[in-house]
GROMACS .gro file of N, CA and C in nm:
model
  345
    1GLN      N    1  11.475  11.445  10.695
    1GLN     CA    2  11.398  11.375  10.673
    1GLN      C    3  11.300  11.428  10.778
    2VAL      N    4  11.147  11.357  10.688
    2VAL     CA    5  11.066  11.362  10.713
    2VAL      C    6  10.934  11.246  10.833
    3GLN      N    7  10.926  11.314  10.944
    3GLN     CA    8  10.854  11.257  11.004
    3GLN      C    9  10.654  11.209  10.938
    4LEU      N   10  10.552  11.131  10.954
    4LEU     CA   11  10.375  11.166  10.978
    4LEU      C   12  10.350  11.050  11.039
    5VAL      N   13  10.273  11.211  11.036
    5VAL     CA   14  10.245  11.092  11.214
    5VAL      C   15  10.013  11.071  11.158
    6GLU      N   16   9.950  10.960  11.179
    6GLU     CA   17   9.859  10.977  11.135
    6GLU      C   18   9.791  10.938  11.281
    7SER      N   19   9.633  10.963  11.214
    7SER     CA   20   9.566  10.918  11.387
    7SER      C   21   9.428  10.888  11.338
    8GLY      N   22   9.274  10.859  11.402
    8GLY     CA   23   9.234  10.912  11.298
    8GLY      C   24   9.154  10.746  11.229
    9GLY      N   25   9.186  10.652  11.225
    9GLY     CA   26   9.143  10.503  11.137
    9GLY      C   27   9.058  10.499  11.356
   10GLY      N   28   8.956  10.316  11.303
   10GLY     CA   29   8.910  10.312  11.402
   10GLY      C   30   8.771  10.219  11.294
   11SER      N   31   8.661  10.182  11.465
   11SER     CA   32   8.544  10.065  11.373
   11SER      C   33   8.448  10.163  11.283
   12VAL      N   34   8.369  10.178  11.217
   12VAL     CA   35   8.293  10.226  11.188
   12VAL      C   36   8.141  10.101  11.068
   13GLN      N   37   8.047  10.090  11.109
   13GLN     CA   38   7.930  10.037  11.059
   13GLN      C   39   7.939  10.034  10.928
   14PRO      N   40   7.897  10.019  10.815
   14PRO     CA   41   7.870  10.039  10.651
   14PRO      C   42   7.809  10.153  10.641
   15GLY      N   43   7.812  10.258  10.628
   15GLY     CA   44   7.805  10.438  10.594
   15GLY      C   45   7.855  10.472  10.625
   16GLY      N   46   7.870  10.443  10.734
   16GLY     CA   47   7.992  10.535  10.840
   16GLY      C   48   8.062  10.603  10.786
   17SER      N   49   8.121  10.732  10.804
   17SER     CA   50   8.228  10.867  10.767
   17SER      C   51   8.342  10.792  10.910
   18LEU      N   52   8.441  10.864  10.849
   18LEU     CA   53   8.555  10.885  10.924
   18LEU      C   54   8.673  10.964  10.831
   19ARG      N   55   8.786  11.005  10.933
   19ARG     CA   56   8.817  11.141  10.892
   19ARG      C   57   8.958  11.071  10.959
   20LEU      N   58   9.060  11.064  10.802
   20LEU     CA   59   9.209  11.050  10.863
   20LEU      C   60   9.257  11.172  10.878
   21SER      N   61   9.378  11.237  10.980
   21SER     CA   62   9.506  11.318  10.939
   21SER      C   63   9.640  11.215  10.971
   22CYS      N   64   9.719  11.324  10.894
   22CYS     CA   65   9.823  11.266  10.877
   22CYS      C   66   9.961  11.443  10.870
   23ALA      N   67   9.990  11.422  10.987
   23ALA     CA   68  10.102  11.539  11.014
   23ALA      C   69  10.197  11.533  10.973
   24ALA      N   70  10.261  11.619  10.929
   24ALA     CA   71  10.425  11.621  10.865
   24ALA      C   72  10.484  11.694  10.898
   25SER      N   73  10.671  11.678  10.963
   25SER     CA   74  10.727  11.742  11.016
   25SER      C   75  10.907  11.727  10.988
   26GLY      N   76  10.942  11.831  10.974
   26GLY     CA   77  11.045  11.778  10.964
   26GLY      C   78  11.119  11.871  10.852
   27SER      N   79  11.239  11.863  10.774
   27SER     CA   80  11.212  11.831  10.616
   27SER      C   81  11.172  11.925  10.498
   28ILE      N   82  11.060  11.974  10.470
   28ILE     CA   83  10.995  11.906  10.401
   28ILE      C   84  11.006  12.047  10.278
   29SER      N   85  10.980  11.943  10.166
   29SER     CA   86  11.014  12.044  10.025
   29SER      C   87  10.882  12.150   9.974
   30SER      N   88  10.924  12.244   9.959
   30SER     CA   89  10.791  12.364   9.894
   30SER      C   90  10.692  12.294   9.757
   31LEU      N   91  10.792  12.149   9.630
   31LEU     CA   92  10.738  12.137   9.569
   31LEU      C   93  10.703  11.900   9.647
   32TYR      N   94  10.612  11.912   9.616
   32TYR     CA   95  10.546  11.792   9.737
   32TYR      C   96  10.434  11.749   9.631
   33VAL      N   97  10.367  11.516   9.628
   33VAL     CA   98  10.302  11.508   9.655
   33VAL      C   99  10.244  11.446   9.814
   34MET      N  100  10.138  11.472   9.850
   34MET     CA  101  10.155  11.393   9.986
   34MET      C  102   9.970  11.305   9.941
   35GLY      N  103   9.965  11.209  10.010
   35GLY     CA  104   9.871  11.073   9.917
   35GLY      C  105   9.841  11.016  10.047
   36TRP      N  106   9.750  10.876  10.047
   36TRP     CA  107   9.711  10.797  10.128
   36TRP      C  108   9.659  10.655  10.065
   37TYR      N  109   9.769  10.608  10.083
   37TYR     CA  110   9.745  10.433  10.039
   37TYR      C  111   9.736  10.319  10.156
   38ARG      N  112   9.686  10.178  10.106
   38ARG     CA  113   9.608  10.126  10.179
   38ARG      C  114   9.626   9.993  10.178
   39ARG      N  115   9.603   9.855  10.216
   39ARG     CA  116   9.675   9.744  10.240
   39ARG      C  117   9.587   9.719  10.297
   40ALA      N  118   9.464   9.620  10.261
   40ALA     CA  119   9.347   9.568  10.321
   40ALA      C  120   9.442   9.335  10.260
   41PRO      N  121   9.357   9.329  10.391
   41PRO     CA  122   9.465   9.209  10.361
   41PRO      C  123   9.448   9.055  10.300
   42GLY      N  124   9.604   9.028  10.290
   42GLY     CA  125   9.614   8.917  10.131
   42GLY      C  126   9.642   9.041  10.039
   43LYS      N  127   9.624   9.147  10.060
   43LYS     CA  128   9.618   9.204   9.918
   43LYS      C  129   9.704   9.312   9.887
   44GLN      N  130   9.776   9.307   9.813
   44GLN     CA  131   9.929   9.467   9.812
   44GLN      C  132   9.902   9.578   9.790
   45ARG      N  133   9.940   9.676   9.844
   45ARG     CA  134   9.943   9.827   9.872
   45ARG      C  135   9.846   9.852   9.765
   46GLU      N  136   9.737   9.971   9.760
   46GLU     CA  137   9.731  10.063   9.662
   46GLU      C  138   9.675  10.184   9.738
   47LEU      N  139   9.755  10.290   9.603
   47LEU     CA  140   9.678  10.387   9.621
   47LEU      C  141   9.512  10.448   9.668
   48VAL      N  142   9.525  10.584   9.703
   48VAL     CA  143   9.350  10.568   9.755
   48VAL      C  144   9.333  10.712   9.673
   49ALA      N  145   9.438  10.833   9.767
   49ALA     CA  146   9.441  10.961   9.745
   49ALA      C  147   9.527  11.036   9.731
   50THR      N  148   9.549  11.110   9.651
   50THR     CA  149   9.675  11.208   9.653
   50THR      C  150   9.632  11.374   9.638
   51ILE      N  151   9.802  11.475   9.657
   51ILE     CA  152   9.726  11.579   9.635
   51ILE      C  153   9.839  11.710   9.648
   52ASN      N  154   9.897  11.735   9.633
   52ASN     CA  155   9.994  11.765   9.501
   52ASN      C  156  10.017  11.931   9.643
   53ASN      N  157  10.170  11.954   9.603
   53ASN     CA  158  10.175  12.145   9.694
   53ASN      C  159  10.086  12.243   9.625
   54ILE      N  160  10.011  12.256   9.480
   54ILE     CA  161   9.970  12.348   9.439
   54ILE      C  162   9.846  12.266   9.406
   55GLY      N  163   9.716  12.161   9.519
   55GLY     CA  164   9.603  12.170   9.537
   55GLY      C  165   9.576  12.015   9.461
   56GLY      N  166   9.622  12.024   9.343
   56GLY     CA  167   9.661  11.956   9.247
   56GLY      C  168   9.536  11.758   9.318
   57THR      N  169   9.473  11.751   9.232
   57THR     CA  170   9.456  11.539   9.358
   57THR      C  171   9.401  11.426   9.219
   58ASN      N  172   9.393  11.320   9.310
   58ASN     CA  173   9.379  11.259   9.272
   58ASN      C  174   9.359  11.144   9.284
   59TYR      N  175   9.257  11.004   9.223
   59TYR     CA  176   9.160  10.909   9.335
   59TYR      C  177   9.129  10.794   9.292
   60ALA      N  178   9.164  10.698   9.304
   60ALA     CA  179   9.168  10.535   9.263
   60ALA      C  180   8.981  10.543   9.266
   61ASP      N  181   8.957  10.532   9.148
   61ASP     CA  182   8.810  10.511   9.065
   61ASP      C  183   8.732  10.422   9.204
   62SER      N  184   8.811  10.343   9.292
   62SER     CA  185   8.662  10.235   9.411
   62SER      C  186   8.650  10.367   9.489
   63VAL      N  187   8.697  10.467   9.573
   63VAL     CA  188   8.722  10.606   9.656
   63VAL      C  189   8.619  10.733   9.550
   64LYS      N  190   8.621  10.669   9.422
   64LYS     CA  191   8.564  10.885   9.371
   64LYS      C  192   8.421  10.870   9.398
   65GLY      N  193   8.373  11.007   9.489
   65GLY     CA  194   8.286  11.013   9.543
   65GLY      C  195   8.274  11.050   9.698
   66ARG      N  196   8.319  10.901   9.703
   66ARG     CA  197   8.295  10.867   9.846
   66ARG      C  198   8.404  10.932   9.940
   67PHE      N  199   8.520  10.985   9.880
   67PHE     CA  200   8.616  10.996   9.986
   67PHE      C  201   8.654  11.170   9.946
   68THR      N  202   8.763  11.208   9.983
   68THR     CA  203   8.774  11.332   9.995
   68THR      C  204   8.989  11.399  10.060
   69ILE      N  205   9.012  11.403   9.993
   69ILE     CA  206   9.145  11.438   9.983
   69ILE      C  207   9.203  11.576  10.032
   70SER      N  208   9.196  11.674  10.130
   70SER     CA  209   9.268  11.800  10.137
   70SER      C  210   9.357  11.809  10.253
   71ARG      N  211   9.439  11.939  10.237
   71ARG     CA  212   9.558  11.953  10.311
   71ARG      C  213   9.485  12.108  10.408
   72ASP      N  214   9.628  12.106  10.519
   72ASP     CA  215   9.607  12.230  10.615
   72ASP      C  216   9.726  12.333  10.555
   73ASN      N  217   9.774  12.369  10.387
   73ASN     CA  218   9.946  12.429  10.445
   73ASN      C  219   9.969  12.423  10.566
   74ALA      N  220   9.925  12.554  10.694
   74ALA     CA  221   9.923  12.625  10.782
   74ALA      C  222  10.013  12.492  10.953
   75LYS      N  223   9.974  12.391  10.909
   75LYS     CA  224   9.990  12.279  10.982
   75LYS      C  225  10.033  12.141  10.895
   76ASN      N  226  10.109  12.158  10.789
   76ASN     CA  227  10.096  12.061  10.697
   76ASN      C  228  10.049  11.911  10.731
   77THR      N  229   9.953  11.925  10.720
   77THR     CA  230   9.849  11.848  10.786
   77THR      C  231   9.787  11.830  10.624
   78VAL      N  232   9.741  11.657  10.608
   78VAL     CA  233   9.662  11.617  10.469
   78VAL      C  234   9.540  11.568  10.535
   79TYR      N  235   9.497  11.553  10.471
   79TYR     CA  236   9.350  11.497  10.622
   79TYR      C  237   9.274  11.334  10.424
   80LEU      N  238   9.210  11.307  10.487
   80LEU     CA  239   9.111  11.204  10.440
   80LEU      C  240   9.030  11.174  10.513
   81GLN      N  241   8.878  11.238  10.422
   81GLN     CA  242   8.787  11.242  10.440
   81GLN      C  243   8.651  11.056  10.402
   82MET      N  244   8.682  11.021  10.446
   82MET     CA  245   8.579  10.885  10.429
   82MET      C  246   8.416  10.904  10.427
   83ASN      N  247   8.388  10.847  10.319
   83ASN     CA  248   8.189  10.888  10.348
   83ASN      C  249   8.140  10.753  10.268
   84SER      N  250   8.050  10.694  10.276
   84SER     CA  251   7.962  10.609  10.333
   84SER      C  252   8.120  10.465  10.224
   85LEU      N  253   8.185  10.455  10.360
   85LEU     CA  254   8.227  10.338  10.444
   85LEU      C  255   8.153  10.192  10.350
   86LYS      N  256   8.207  10.129  10.281
   86LYS     CA  257   8.198   9.950  10.257
   86LYS      C  258   8.298   9.879  10.321
   87PRO      N  259   8.211   9.754  10.360
   87PRO     CA  260   8.329   9.677  10.419
   87PRO      C  261   8.478   9.682  10.357
   88GLU      N  262   8.479   9.661  10.164
   88GLU     CA  263   8.574   9.653  10.092
   88GLU      C  264   8.662   9.767  10.130
   89ASP      N  265   8.631   9.864  10.224
   89ASP     CA  266   8.739   9.972  10.219
   89ASP      C  267   8.807   9.911  10.359
   90THR      N  268   8.832   9.801  10.392
   90THR     CA  269   8.822   9.772  10.571
   90THR      C  270   9.021   9.729  10.539
   91ALA      N  271   9.103   9.839  10.642
   91ALA     CA  272   9.232   9.829  10.554
   91ALA      C  273   9.309   9.959  10.604
   92VAL      N  274   9.455   9.903  10.681
   92VAL     CA  275   9.613   9.987  10.667
   92VAL      C  276   9.580  10.051  10.665
   93TYR      N  277   9.525  10.198  10.725
   93TYR     CA  278   9.536  10.295  10.555
   93TYR      C  279   9.705  10.425  10.584
   94TYR      N  280   9.834  10.382  10.474
   94TYR     CA  281   9.883  10.494  10.483
   94TYR      C  282   9.916  10.591  10.478
   95CYS      N  283   9.985  10.658  10.524
   95CYS     CA  284  10.025  10.818  10.459
   95CYS      C  285  10.189  10.826  10.389
   96ASN      N  286  10.149  10.827  10.356
   96ASN     CA  287  10.266  10.943  10.199
   96ASN      C  288  10.317  11.051  10.167
   97LYS      N  289  10.421  11.098  10.197
   97LYS     CA  290  10.464  11.244  10.154
   97LYS      C  291  10.611  11.200  10.000
   98LYS      N  292  10.616  11.275   9.847
   98LYS     CA  293  10.759  11.248   9.839
   98LYS      C  294  10.778  11.400   9.828
   99GLY      N  295  10.903  11.406   9.768
   99GLY     CA  296  10.911  11.528   9.783
   99GLY      C  297  11.033  11.638   9.769
  100VAL      N  298  11.147  11.707   9.740
  100VAL     CA  299  11.283  11.643   9.692
  100VAL      C  300  11.368  11.620   9.825
  101GLY      N  301  11.436  11.454   9.729
  101GLY     CA  302  11.497  11.367   9.804
  101GLY      C  303  11.432  11.287   9.936
  102TYR      N  304  11.302  11.319   9.943
  102TYR     CA  305  11.262  11.217  10.063
  102TYR      C  306  11.181  11.122  10.021
  103ASP      N  307  11.048  11.065  10.030
  103ASP     CA  308  10.957  10.938  10.095
  103ASP      C  309  10.960  10.915  10.156
  104SER      N  310  10.849  10.981  10.203
  104SER     CA  311  10.869  10.870  10.348
  104SER      C  312  10.675  10.842  10.421
  105TRP      N  313  10.718  10.787  10.512
  105TRP     CA  314  10.536  10.726  10.546
  105TRP      C  315  10.546  10.705  10.640
  106GLY      N  316  10.368  10.706  10.734
  106GLY     CA  317  10.324  10.704  10.856
  106GLY      C  318  10.361  10.522  10.897
  107GLN      N  319  10.264  10.545  11.006
  107GLN     CA  320  10.341  10.376  11.029
  107GLN      C  321  10.153  10.340  11.055
  108GLY      N  322  10.084  10.334  10.996
  108GLY     CA  323   9.981  10.309  10.923
  108GLY      C  324   9.877  10.344  11.020
  109VAL      N  325   9.719  10.282  11.022
  109VAL     CA  326   9.629  10.287  11.123
  109VAL      C  327   9.551  10.224  11.022
  110GLN      N  328   9.461  10.136  11.160
  110GLN     CA  329   9.342  10.021  11.068
  110GLN      C  330   9.234  10.133  11.079
  111VAL      N  331   9.155  10.086  10.951
  111VAL     CA  332   9.022  10.098  10.928
  111VAL      C  333   8.909   9.937  10.926
  112THR      N  334   8.800   9.973  10.997
  112THR     CA  335   8.732   9.869  10.994
  112THR      C  336   8.604   9.897  10.960
  113VAL      N  337   8.572   9.863  10.852
  113VAL     CA  338   8.393   9.871  10.825
  113VAL      C  339   8.296   9.719  10.810
  114SER      N  340   8.234   9.714  10.907
  114SER     CA  341   8.128   9.592  10.902
  114SER      C  342   8.067   9.563  11.034
  115SER      N  343   7.987   9.523  11.021
  115SER     CA  344   7.838   9.545  11.039
  115SER      C  345   7.834   9.416  11.138
   0.00000   0.00000   0.00000
């Protein structure tokens, strides 16, 4: 069982920045993909960015150049630095970690971009 705890959500004006954190605990395999997804009101959940155990990253086209995913292996934590935020980035952001024998989700954090 892997537990994920997110933090760092909030409200910001367009053009602003936020950093999300996701700390993992429990039984964690050495092979994994960890990432962020989001669900905007009235829309399906979509992938934002992922990072794997060897540091390979993947981004949605809508966030490329603005968002950066990174990790701290010693802390079992992944981060999402979000810059140049737009109103369309408003959503609940969920942390996810997939490994051998598990596919875990966090509780979600709200990100609101509004003037």
